[in-house]
Amino acid sequence: MALPPYASPVERAWYYSFRVICALIFFFLIAPIFVIMPLSFNSEPYFTYPMPGYSLRWYDVIFGDSPQSILWQRAIKNSVIIGFSATLLATALGTVAALGLSRANFPFKGVVMAVLISPIVVPIVITAVGMYYFYAQIGLASTIPGIILAHTALGVPFVVITVTATLVGFNQNLIRAGSSLGAGPARVFFKVTLPLILPGVVSGALFAFATSWDEIVVVLFLASVEQHTIPRRMWSGIRELIDPTIAAAATLLIFLSILLMVTMEILRRRSERLRGIKA
Amino acid sequence: MTTIVPTADIVRTADGVPLKVKLRRAERMRKIRAVSLIAPLFLFLAVTFVMPIGIMLFRSVQNPEVSQILPRTAQAIQQWDGEGLPGEDVVAAFIADLRAAKEAKTHGKVAKRLNYDLSGFRSLTLQTARRLPPPETPPSELLDKLIEIDKRWGETRYWATIKKAAPPYTMFYLLAALDRNFDVKGNVIHAPPEVSIYIDVLERTFWMSFIVTAVCFLLGYPIAYLLATLPTKHSNLLMILVLLPFWTSLLVRTTAWVVLLQTQGVVNDAAVALGLWSERIQLIHNRTGVYVAMVHILLPFMVLPLYSVMKGISFTHMRAAASLGANPLRSFLKVYVPQTMPGIGAGILLVFIISLGYYITPALVGGPRDQMISYFIAFHTNTSVNWGMAAALSVVLLFCVMIFFGIYNRFVGIEKMKLG
């Protein structure tokens, strides 16, 4: 809100001090992210400014071929495998379920919805301990499939929420039109429904991916060294020896977050435009 | 006015089936189709998520050790009234069970379980198991033999502990999670002070969540207001400053704070250079560090719901208030703030609920006295391997979270939980 011309001096003073306060809060939000990035190029193993020199040695620890690098590269590989598999599963299961939820009212709909959303409600430590206790008994602890199942469960609610939200504005008559023109249910889904709800599906998938990519607590309980992911490596990094390698890893992850954020923003705008909502 | 006179016969479709029946059939088909679409995910979550947690939580009332490993003792000791010392049948059963358990190498589990109730019981059981009297000893001498091994077997409370631990189901762990215990008579009493930590932990969890929520609100409200009132062009740009931290990995942000708050870190550098404090101070591995990092991580969860509510508030109301003579502060408090209540409620509840279950950030940034209840659940799972206690603390935490989530669902609606 711009300052009106009739504002009194007190209002003026307040207006500018309010902006300064807000600037400080924004600074608090963003500064840590921008402070840690340059430190990953430090030539010395410290976290202080001014930096004595610049080097890529910490990136070499991640991408080189030292014993440490092997651990980092395995972590990256695991994170990618787990992330993509969990996202695929969560998106497929979640989208189909959201279609069902939007179609009809049926008994215990509230209870069913509560169960589908529960993974983001239950505190993560309880989830991790429960899964550890159960998966260990059926031989899924310390396996990649075990972690994929766990991450799928954690990511699914986001897909259900975003796709359900997209389906609110969805005209069910389009499905009937497709069917009346002779398309089978699968054809109707891929040719009519999916293209229209795609922004919701993709943003749900991105949420599911971000959840898995960032997940640490379940991995702490379920994974042994072979299944360590990037967050798990960083956890060890912070607890054991803290050197700029974790700053390098953090910088790489921040670039990925920027990518995710921009994609999300583009999708949101596209979906608003498609549905005729002006930004 | 014309009235529709129902025709003599009921309405039928082309194939002669009454329309009502046909419609009901179509509706049922729709329901079946909807349910069959939801079923895969529902079953998936039931098996991978709900069942594991259910089984784990059930562990909080299970008490299998004594009843399974010392079955004859568990049965015989029920007849004993808890006064004096148990009869020779109980002692004989105990020695026979312990001998069997030692052969099966399960006596360590019983020793550990009994030690939860009465410390010292572990070494007592293990020592006794090593020096058991020979099987041919006459039953009447068995108790004396045990007392010979360790005179503690002559004390009532050790036998009473076995009796207390004998039933296959128990409230022991759940009571212990609230610093309570049973006495010999089965009354609930306050646990001895040296093991009473959990009420303290629960209070600390609530207190820390409260502080984090309050600070998030104080910082989040102004910037949400700014974002909602600026022209879209500018606010979109500033929104990135909220969304980037939101999308950045939790571990990256925690790492950043570990680096920044170190005694030799950037914050201390800057503060000393600016003269805010003269000596480098400890900012990490204490409560300050946890608050700073948690507020930073949870602030977007406060800003986003506030922003989406504020975005829909028209400024004409404020102008109306001003034209009626209210000063800016009064019109803000009386006209604007009440309209943002849905956003305030959603933001506060969301941040508070997430805080209650926090584990990673306090574990990395906090000291031993800054750990919340989640840390103790993890501790009893990984370090002390006391499943009963881990499960009981989980029940307590889940109960607290569910209460607040119930409120959230009632006022905000679970499906409205927008996260970005």
XYZ file of C-alpha atoms in Angstrom:
699
model
C 0.000 0.000 0.000
C 1.554 3.280 -1.045
C 1.783 6.108 1.422
C -1.147 8.515 0.886
C -0.214 12.166 0.320
C -2.108 13.282 3.443
C -0.079 11.034 5.775
C 1.072 12.657 9.000
C 4.783 12.670 9.982
C 4.112 9.889 12.510
C 2.542 7.779 9.800
C 5.472 8.512 7.516
C 7.976 7.472 10.186
C 6.014 4.322 10.903
C 5.719 3.531 7.188
C 9.485 3.623 6.687
C 10.391 1.847 9.915
C 7.903 -0.881 9.009
C 9.737 -1.376 5.724
C 13.077 -1.556 7.545
C 11.699 -4.179 9.939
C 10.406 -6.215 7.006
C 13.750 -5.901 5.215
C 15.494 -7.277 8.313
C 13.106 -10.234 8.480
C 13.648 -10.989 4.782
C 17.371 -10.744 5.399
C 17.051 -13.293 8.229
C 15.188 -15.624 5.871
C 17.563 -15.493 2.968
C 20.992 -14.696 4.457
C 21.896 -18.198 5.688
C 21.358 -19.566 2.204
C 23.578 -16.961 0.596
C 26.246 -17.047 3.262
C 26.872 -20.751 2.962
C 27.305 -20.828 -0.823
C 30.581 -18.830 -1.102
C 32.092 -20.800 1.784
C 32.003 -23.903 -0.391
C 34.717 -22.288 -2.543
C 37.003 -21.636 0.430
C 40.560 -22.878 -0.077
C 40.957 -23.533 3.667
C 38.859 -25.919 5.754
C 37.205 -23.125 7.755
C 33.879 -21.352 7.715
C 35.030 -17.782 8.188
C 35.119 -14.635 6.130
C 37.248 -13.173 4.618
C 38.279 -16.307 2.811
C 42.031 -16.713 2.247
C 41.585 -18.008 -1.303
C 39.249 -19.774 -3.676
C 39.313 -23.395 -4.705
C 37.122 -26.174 -5.975
C 38.682 -28.763 -3.680
C 35.472 -29.393 -1.740
C 33.599 -30.124 -4.943
C 36.443 -32.472 -5.804
C 35.759 -34.318 -2.552
C 32.257 -34.989 -3.859
C 32.976 -35.664 -7.532
C 36.609 -36.907 -7.396
C 37.774 -40.423 -6.668
C 38.946 -40.367 -3.034
C 37.387 -42.839 -0.561
C 35.136 -39.977 0.629
C 33.981 -39.302 -2.919
C 32.873 -42.892 -3.339
C 30.572 -42.422 -0.340
C 29.210 -39.148 -1.727
C 28.654 -40.549 -5.194
C 26.896 -43.584 -3.815
C 24.705 -41.229 -1.766
C 23.807 -39.237 -4.883
C 22.983 -42.418 -6.781
C 20.818 -43.714 -3.916
C 19.012 -40.384 -3.572
C 18.219 -40.332 -7.284
C 17.022 -43.951 -7.402
C 14.927 -43.614 -4.264
C 13.611 -40.173 -5.207
C 12.494 -41.131 -8.698
C 10.980 -44.487 -7.739
C 9.095 -43.026 -4.774
C 7.841 -40.119 -6.902
C 6.634 -42.427 -9.654
C 4.792 -44.704 -7.232
C 3.337 -41.843 -5.185
C 2.160 -39.953 -8.262
C 0.479 -42.979 -9.819
C -1.245 -44.113 -6.617
C -2.120 -40.575 -5.521
C -3.555 -39.409 -8.840
C -5.775 -42.462 -9.219
C -7.013 -42.110 -5.640
C -7.725 -38.396 -6.113
C -9.838 -39.237 -9.175
C -11.825 -41.661 -7.035
C -12.213 -39.125 -4.221
C -13.606 -36.481 -6.547
C -16.082 -38.841 -8.214
C -18.607 -39.808 -5.641
C -19.569 -39.616 -2.032
C -19.293 -42.915 -0.260
C -19.528 -44.046 3.350
C -16.576 -43.160 5.628
C -15.151 -40.712 3.099
C -13.827 -38.575 5.966
C -12.029 -41.525 7.547
C -10.543 -42.596 4.213
C -9.329 -39.058 3.541
C -7.801 -38.901 7.029
C -5.856 -42.116 6.371
C -4.625 -40.852 2.996
C -3.392 -37.605 4.535
C -2.051 -39.137 7.759
C 1.603 -39.510 6.659
C 2.071 -35.744 6.826
C 0.222 -35.512 10.141
C 2.024 -38.173 12.161
C 5.328 -36.867 13.574
C 8.128 -38.195 11.435
C 9.981 -39.884 14.286
C 6.938 -42.030 15.070
C 6.672 -43.002 11.398
C 10.362 -43.864 11.264
C 10.340 -45.933 14.460
C 7.173 -47.778 13.417
C 8.564 -48.582 9.989
C 11.893 -49.650 11.452
C 10.161 -51.992 13.893
C 7.942 -53.544 11.223
C 10.274 -53.528 8.204
C 13.040 -55.165 10.235
C 10.718 -58.108 10.910
C 9.853 -58.636 7.252
C 13.389 -58.107 5.953
C 12.844 -54.669 4.402
C 15.099 -52.740 6.772
C 18.448 -51.737 5.262
C 17.165 -52.250 1.729
C 16.539 -49.719 -1.028
C 12.977 -51.042 -1.691
C 12.146 -50.537 1.993
C 13.160 -46.885 1.829
C 11.313 -46.417 -1.469
C 8.100 -47.745 0.118
C 8.563 -45.471 3.118
C 9.196 -42.388 0.985
C 6.239 -43.217 -1.250
C 3.983 -43.251 1.803
C 5.384 -39.896 2.938
C 4.965 -38.270 -0.486
C 1.513 -39.571 -1.386
C -0.544 -37.036 0.640
C 0.933 -34.146 -1.352
C -0.140 -35.752 -4.615
C -3.625 -36.427 -3.239
C -3.967 -32.833 -1.999
C -2.735 -31.105 -5.167
C -4.597 -33.333 -7.623
C -7.829 -33.132 -5.593
C -7.501 -29.346 -5.629
C -7.096 -29.337 -9.420
C -10.097 -31.618 -9.833
C -12.369 -29.194 -7.972
C -12.654 -27.083 -11.110
C -12.802 -30.085 -13.398
C -15.887 -30.488 -15.560
C -17.011 -34.116 -15.241
C -19.086 -33.759 -18.393
C -15.883 -33.838 -20.420
C -15.412 -37.448 -19.324
C -18.985 -38.258 -20.323
C -18.423 -36.538 -23.674
C -15.310 -38.632 -24.244
C -17.127 -41.840 -23.345
C -20.128 -40.997 -25.511
C -17.783 -40.503 -28.444
C -16.627 -44.068 -27.981
C -13.376 -43.788 -26.005
C -12.685 -46.430 -23.364
C -11.958 -45.401 -19.758
C -8.156 -45.590 -20.265
C -8.309 -43.525 -23.443
C -10.552 -40.953 -21.776
C -8.100 -40.718 -18.880
C -5.003 -40.210 -21.028
C -6.602 -38.020 -23.708
C -9.057 -35.932 -21.691
C -8.530 -36.043 -17.928
C -4.758 -36.211 -17.632
C -3.908 -33.255 -19.909
C -6.324 -31.068 -17.940
C -5.151 -32.028 -14.466
C -1.476 -32.249 -15.481
C -0.354 -29.104 -13.612
C -1.747 -30.567 -10.387
C -0.183 -33.952 -11.058
C 3.217 -32.458 -11.807
C 3.232 -30.176 -8.791
C 2.165 -33.111 -6.621
C 5.003 -35.135 -8.122
C 7.471 -32.332 -7.405
C 6.309 -32.187 -3.798
C 6.683 -35.949 -3.513
C 10.162 -35.753 -5.011
C 11.212 -32.915 -2.718
C 9.901 -34.890 0.263
C 11.964 -37.948 -0.611
C 15.023 -35.959 -1.637
C 15.026 -34.059 1.654
C 13.985 -36.913 3.934
C 16.433 -37.785 6.698
C 14.669 -39.274 9.713
C 13.327 -42.443 8.059
C 16.700 -42.939 6.373
C 18.436 -42.558 9.746
C 16.454 -45.521 11.051
C 16.023 -47.686 7.967
C 19.316 -47.316 6.082
C 22.702 -48.847 6.709
C 25.835 -47.420 5.046
C 25.016 -48.933 1.638
C 21.674 -47.107 1.444
C 22.893 -43.704 2.634
C 21.349 -40.757 0.783
C 22.620 -37.189 0.376
C 20.876 -35.867 3.520
C 22.243 -38.836 5.470
C 25.794 -38.027 4.294
C 25.303 -34.419 5.339
C 24.045 -35.557 8.743
C 27.257 -37.534 9.249
C 29.206 -34.549 7.933
C 27.711 -32.205 10.531
C 28.071 -34.685 13.391
C 31.541 -36.054 12.668
C 33.854 -33.733 10.819
C 32.456 -30.459 9.697
C 34.350 -29.147 6.658
C 33.273 -27.150 3.585
C 32.337 -30.355 1.761
C 28.889 -30.066 3.323
C 28.791 -26.428 2.174
C 29.537 -27.678 -1.345
C 26.795 -30.285 -1.087
C 24.457 -27.638 0.337
C 25.218 -25.311 -2.587
C 24.392 -28.028 -5.103
C 21.128 -28.727 -3.274
C 20.241 -25.024 -3.195
C 20.551 -24.876 -6.994
C 18.228 -27.847 -7.203
C 15.749 -26.086 -4.894
C 15.823 -23.013 -7.118
C 15.044 -25.252 -10.072
C 12.157 -26.891 -8.196
C 10.798 -23.549 -7.039
C 10.873 -21.997 -10.509
C 9.142 -25.041 -12.020
C 6.454 -24.871 -9.338
C 5.903 -21.169 -9.920
C 5.598 -21.638 -13.707
C 3.114 -24.458 -13.160
C 1.063 -22.413 -10.720
C 0.795 -19.501 -13.134
C -0.035 -21.807 -16.053
C -2.762 -23.510 -14.079
C -4.223 -20.175 -12.990
C -4.181 -18.945 -16.579
C -5.846 -22.138 -17.812
C -8.583 -21.793 -15.250
C -9.049 -18.142 -16.062
C -7.784 -16.766 -12.753
C -5.779 -13.627 -13.284
C -2.673 -13.292 -11.182
C -50.468 -22.823 -12.303
C -50.075 -26.326 -13.553
C -49.318 -29.273 -11.379
C -47.592 -32.320 -12.657
C -49.954 -35.185 -12.239
C -48.043 -38.425 -11.869
C -49.011 -40.850 -14.535
C -50.656 -43.972 -13.367
C -47.577 -46.025 -13.898
C -44.044 -45.405 -12.594
C -41.461 -43.873 -14.896
C -39.529 -46.467 -16.811
C -36.463 -46.343 -18.998
C -36.404 -47.604 -22.553
C -35.680 -51.177 -21.487
C -38.627 -51.203 -19.106
C -36.720 -51.056 -15.823
C -38.123 -48.443 -13.413
C -36.033 -45.264 -13.607
C -35.567 -45.207 -9.855
C -33.966 -48.650 -9.880
C -31.817 -47.773 -12.868
C -30.603 -44.547 -11.235
C -29.809 -46.315 -7.996
C -27.873 -48.915 -9.934
C -25.908 -46.209 -11.776
C -25.154 -44.449 -8.486
C -23.942 -47.715 -6.944
C -21.698 -48.312 -9.959
C -20.230 -44.852 -9.511
C -19.502 -45.568 -5.866
C -17.930 -48.915 -6.652
C -15.768 -47.329 -9.314
C -14.694 -44.548 -6.941
C -13.858 -47.023 -4.189
C -11.898 -49.236 -6.575
C -9.817 -46.208 -7.607
C -9.017 -45.329 -4.004
C -8.468 -48.896 -2.844
C -4.894 -49.353 -4.166
C -3.561 -46.322 -2.300
C -5.612 -47.088 0.787
C -4.248 -50.631 0.958
C -0.742 -49.440 0.187
C -0.807 -46.979 3.083
C -2.495 -49.485 5.365
C 0.347 -51.959 4.873
C 3.370 -49.669 4.614
C 2.331 -46.964 7.047
C -0.695 -47.497 9.293
C 0.025 -51.091 10.256
C 3.718 -50.574 11.152
C 2.829 -47.627 13.367
C -0.098 -49.493 14.905
C 2.054 -52.494 15.738
C 4.732 -50.265 17.205
C 2.251 -48.300 19.319
C 0.713 -51.553 20.563
C 4.173 -52.432 21.866
C 3.580 -49.817 24.598
C 1.138 -52.117 26.431
C 2.759 -55.446 25.595
C 4.807 -57.043 28.319
C 6.071 -60.315 26.852
C 9.401 -60.834 28.643
C 8.459 -62.353 32.009
C 5.250 -64.007 30.802
C 7.021 -65.757 27.917
C 10.530 -66.391 29.195
C 9.559 -67.232 32.796
C 6.060 -68.714 32.131
C 5.813 -71.013 35.181
C 6.977 -68.250 37.525
C 4.536 -65.781 35.979
C 1.689 -68.193 36.673
C 2.738 -69.319 40.154
C 3.522 -65.836 41.485
C -0.073 -64.676 40.883
C -1.128 -66.767 43.940
C 1.331 -64.942 46.174
C -0.194 -61.996 48.060
C 2.893 -59.788 47.891
C 3.538 -59.963 51.652
C 6.702 -61.492 53.069
C 8.392 -63.953 50.739
C 6.722 -66.195 48.123
C 6.149 -69.921 48.745
C 8.496 -72.669 47.645
C 6.433 -73.472 44.525
C 7.141 -69.963 43.187
C 10.839 -70.221 44.003
C 11.065 -73.661 42.397
C 9.258 -72.384 39.263
C 11.567 -69.380 39.130
C 14.723 -71.464 39.335
C 13.467 -73.927 36.729
C 12.447 -71.079 34.379
C 15.718 -69.260 34.859
C 17.669 -72.425 34.113
C 15.664 -72.937 30.894
C 16.083 -69.279 29.955
C 19.826 -69.462 30.493
C 20.038 -72.441 28.159
C 17.946 -70.595 25.553
C 20.113 -67.484 26.174
C 17.009 -65.369 26.753
C 17.653 -64.572 30.412
C 19.357 -61.292 29.413
C 16.013 -59.966 28.100
C 14.227 -60.751 31.357
C 17.080 -59.225 33.345
C 16.809 -56.020 31.303
C 13.024 -55.880 31.636
C 13.091 -56.356 35.423
C 15.744 -53.687 35.657
C 13.291 -51.115 34.182
C 11.158 -51.623 37.294
C 13.901 -51.864 39.880
C 17.470 -50.913 39.131
C 20.022 -53.496 40.149
C 17.772 -56.330 39.022
C 19.798 -56.885 35.858
C 23.037 -57.802 37.591
C 21.077 -59.743 40.219
C 19.363 -61.902 37.583
C 22.509 -62.467 35.532
C 24.584 -63.381 38.596
C 21.923 -65.705 39.921
C 21.599 -67.405 36.534
C 25.327 -68.175 36.606
C 25.218 -69.831 40.039
C 21.864 -71.633 40.104
C 21.530 -74.431 42.711
C 21.653 -77.968 41.222
C 18.292 -79.385 40.048
C 18.243 -82.111 42.707
C 18.107 -79.582 45.576
C 14.979 -80.211 47.704
C 12.357 -77.433 47.109
C 12.304 -76.362 50.755
C 15.971 -75.325 50.616
C 15.771 -73.410 47.337
C 14.937 -69.997 48.801
C 17.822 -70.251 51.277
C 20.140 -71.212 48.417
C 19.042 -68.110 46.476
C 19.608 -65.881 49.500
C 23.025 -67.507 49.816
C 23.800 -66.435 46.224
C 22.570 -62.916 46.838
C 20.892 -61.708 50.001
C 18.597 -59.440 47.982
C 16.426 -62.507 47.277
C 15.414 -62.233 50.909
C 13.754 -58.863 50.238
C 10.064 -58.657 49.382
C 10.440 -55.908 46.779
C 12.465 -58.027 44.361
C 9.816 -60.741 44.308
C 7.107 -58.108 44.138
C 8.777 -56.680 41.041
C 8.597 -60.060 39.314
C 4.914 -60.267 40.229
C 4.331 -56.771 38.842
C 6.123 -57.577 35.588
C 4.401 -60.932 35.073
C 1.144 -60.056 33.225
C 1.390 -60.206 29.407
C -0.091 -56.679 29.108
C 0.831 -53.709 31.230
C 0.284 -50.006 31.714
C 3.829 -49.801 33.020
C 5.381 -48.024 30.001
C 2.534 -45.596 29.469
C 2.633 -44.641 33.147
C 6.419 -44.349 32.994
C 6.063 -41.960 30.046
C 4.114 -39.734 32.443
C 6.569 -40.284 35.317
C 4.189 -42.607 37.139
C 4.597 -46.142 38.383
C 2.744 -48.834 40.299
C 3.572 -49.626 43.904
C 3.419 -53.175 45.275
C -0.317 -52.863 45.941
C -1.008 -51.764 42.363
C -1.666 -48.114 43.187
C -0.369 -45.459 40.808
C 2.399 -43.469 42.467
C 4.873 -40.833 41.351
C 8.031 -42.426 39.988
C 11.279 -41.851 41.910
C 12.835 -38.483 41.022
C 15.953 -39.966 39.385
C 13.869 -41.508 36.578
C 11.183 -38.787 36.410
C 12.210 -36.895 33.312
C 9.369 -37.297 30.852
C 6.877 -34.761 32.222
C 9.783 -32.346 32.121
C 10.534 -33.308 28.512
C 6.876 -32.908 27.555
C 6.690 -29.477 29.190
C 9.901 -28.472 27.416
C 8.525 -29.694 24.073
C 5.379 -27.605 24.529
C 7.284 -24.580 25.785
C 9.801 -24.612 22.925
C 7.009 -25.113 20.356
C 5.144 -22.217 21.924
C 8.156 -19.883 21.753
C 8.930 -20.886 18.157
C 5.279 -20.359 17.155
C 5.110 -16.983 18.892
C 8.316 -15.727 17.270
C 7.210 -17.044 13.869
C 3.955 -15.140 14.281
C 5.710 -11.917 15.282
C 8.057 -12.135 12.299
C 5.590 -13.650 9.851
C 2.669 -11.255 10.281
C 4.521 -8.095 9.157
C 6.054 -9.658 6.069
C 2.821 -11.393 5.085
C 1.139 -7.989 5.407
C 3.814 -6.345 3.286
C 3.577 -9.069 0.639
C -0.213 -8.813 0.510
C -0.270 -5.027 0.210
C 2.561 -4.430 -2.256
C 1.793 -4.328 -5.992
C 1.954 -7.861 -7.449
C 5.082 -7.065 -9.463
C 7.093 -6.326 -6.306
C 5.446 -8.862 -4.053
C 6.199 -11.704 -6.482
C 9.861 -10.814 -6.265
C 9.824 -10.696 -2.467
C 7.802 -13.903 -2.359
C 10.879 -15.667 -3.738
C 12.666 -14.746 -0.509
C 10.031 -16.763 1.360
C 9.723 -19.599 -1.130
C 13.440 -20.243 -1.622
C 14.020 -21.131 2.044
C 10.797 -23.151 1.931
C 12.085 -25.270 -0.954
C 15.629 -25.528 0.373
C 16.429 -28.799 2.077
C 15.924 -28.820 5.837
C 19.393 -30.217 6.284
C 20.941 -27.482 4.142
C 19.332 -24.819 6.306
C 20.314 -26.556 9.527
C 23.860 -26.894 8.184
C 23.875 -23.210 7.339
C 22.941 -22.328 10.906
C 25.527 -24.701 12.366
C 28.142 -22.915 10.243
C 26.855 -19.410 10.958
C 26.404 -19.762 14.697
C 29.721 -21.406 15.539
C 31.849 -19.546 18.044
C 34.258 -18.792 15.182
C 31.354 -18.347 12.780
C 30.004 -15.500 10.720
C 27.408 -14.238 13.204
C 29.957 -13.875 15.984
C 32.389 -12.224 13.529
C 29.801 -9.684 12.479
C 28.515 -8.980 15.988
C 32.012 -8.432 17.405
C 32.945 -6.210 14.447
C 29.773 -4.161 14.900
C 30.263 -4.030 18.658
C 26.973 -5.772 19.492
C 28.807 -7.941 22.000
C 32.454 -7.677 22.934
C 33.448 -11.334 23.304
C 32.505 -14.267 21.129
C 29.553 -15.993 22.741
C 28.230 -19.514 22.562
C 25.312 -19.489 20.124
C 25.165 -23.132 19.188
C 24.465 -26.310 21.150
C 22.149 -24.285 23.340
C 18.549 -23.084 23.345
C 19.294 -19.896 21.375
C 20.641 -21.877 18.442
C 17.612 -24.182 18.399
C 15.177 -21.260 18.467
C 16.975 -19.394 15.690
C 17.201 -22.414 13.390
C 13.640 -23.627 14.080
C 12.110 -20.191 13.531
C 14.012 -19.865 10.277
C 12.797 -23.242 9.058
C 9.168 -22.812 10.128
C 8.639 -19.140 9.211
C 7.394 -19.906 5.646
C 4.695 -22.167 7.128
C 3.413 -19.109 8.999
C 3.779 -16.615 6.150
C 2.054 -18.631 3.408
C -1.361 -19.165 5.098
C -1.354 -15.574 6.417
C -0.531 -14.256 2.955
C -3.281 -16.201 1.227
C -5.887 -14.828 3.656
C -4.564 -11.254 3.568
C -4.541 -11.296 -0.217
C -8.333 -11.508 -0.190
C -8.923 -8.605 2.210
C -10.146 -5.413 0.635
C -8.699 -2.109 1.796
C -11.969 -0.284 1.497
C -12.850 -1.456 5.026
C -9.758 0.213 6.417
C -10.580 3.412 4.541
C -14.130 3.264 5.838
C -12.811 2.957 9.389
C -10.455 5.892 8.817
C -13.265 8.028 7.409
C -15.313 7.226 10.511
C -12.559 8.712 12.616
C -10.494 5.716 13.690
C -6.783 6.343 13.793
C -4.597 3.966 11.726
C -3.679 1.767 14.696
C -7.287 1.445 15.784
C -8.583 0.654 12.323
C -5.783 -1.890 11.877
C -6.535 -3.662 15.162
C -10.323 -3.437 14.971
C -10.922 -3.891 11.264
C -7.945 -5.549 9.595
C -6.661 -8.027 12.177
C -10.062 -9.668 12.848
C -10.351 -10.403 9.135
C -6.997 -12.206 9.151
C -8.071 -14.549 11.967
C -8.453 -17.611 9.674
C -4.881 -17.124 8.478
C -3.589 -16.553 12.003
C -5.298 -19.716 13.218
C -4.031 -21.799 10.310
C -0.464 -20.505 10.560
C -0.172 -20.808 14.331
C -1.641 -24.300 14.474
C 0.476 -25.529 11.569
C 3.735 -24.211 13.010
C 2.876 -25.480 16.491
C 1.967 -28.956 15.236
C 5.156 -29.253 13.183
C 7.262 -27.982 16.101
C 5.881 -30.586 18.510
C 7.399 -33.408 16.456
C 10.737 -31.729 15.725
C 13.782 -33.916 15.894
C 16.556 -33.108 13.391
C 17.176 -29.456 14.173
C 17.356 -29.755 17.989
C 19.526 -32.861 17.576
C 22.055 -31.007 15.421
C 21.905 -27.475 16.810
C 20.851 -28.062 20.424
C 22.600 -29.274 23.518
C 21.514 -32.166 25.756
C 19.031 -29.968 27.619
C 17.313 -28.712 24.456
C 16.043 -32.046 23.149
C 12.350 -32.490 22.552
C 10.219 -35.608 23.028
C 11.073 -36.967 19.552
C 14.710 -37.236 20.583
C 13.779 -39.555 23.455
C 11.698 -41.748 21.152
C 14.726 -42.084 18.881
C 16.985 -42.636 21.902
C 14.878 -45.522 23.219
C 14.823 -47.053 19.735
C 18.500 -46.758 18.857
C 20.495 -46.495 22.043
C 18.701 -48.104 24.974
C 16.591 -50.416 22.736
C 13.613 -50.120 25.068
C 10.721 -50.605 22.640
C 8.056 -50.315 25.311
C 9.279 -46.881 26.323
C 9.765 -45.694 22.708
C 6.210 -46.810 21.931
C 4.733 -45.221 25.064
C 6.390 -41.867 24.347
C 5.127 -42.138 20.757
C 1.602 -42.636 22.080
C 1.952 -39.488 24.203
C 3.345 -37.415 21.310
C 0.802 -38.704 18.806
C -2.005 -37.978 21.261
C -0.856 -34.355 21.664
C -0.439 -33.848 17.925
C -3.858 -35.371 17.211
C -5.572 -32.985 19.623
C -4.130 -29.969 17.841
C -4.751 -31.501 14.459
C -8.369 -32.048 15.410
C -8.621 -28.324 16.123
C -6.864 -27.541 12.844
C -9.186 -29.806 10.887
C -12.223 -28.271 12.554
C -11.284 -24.660 11.858
C -9.141 -24.841 8.739
C -9.907 -28.181 7.114
C -7.336 -30.837 6.490
C -7.698 -30.666 2.710
C -6.929 -26.939 2.731
C -3.432 -27.610 3.986
C -1.593 -25.800 1.256
C 2.130 -26.039 1.284
C 3.368 -23.731 -1.378
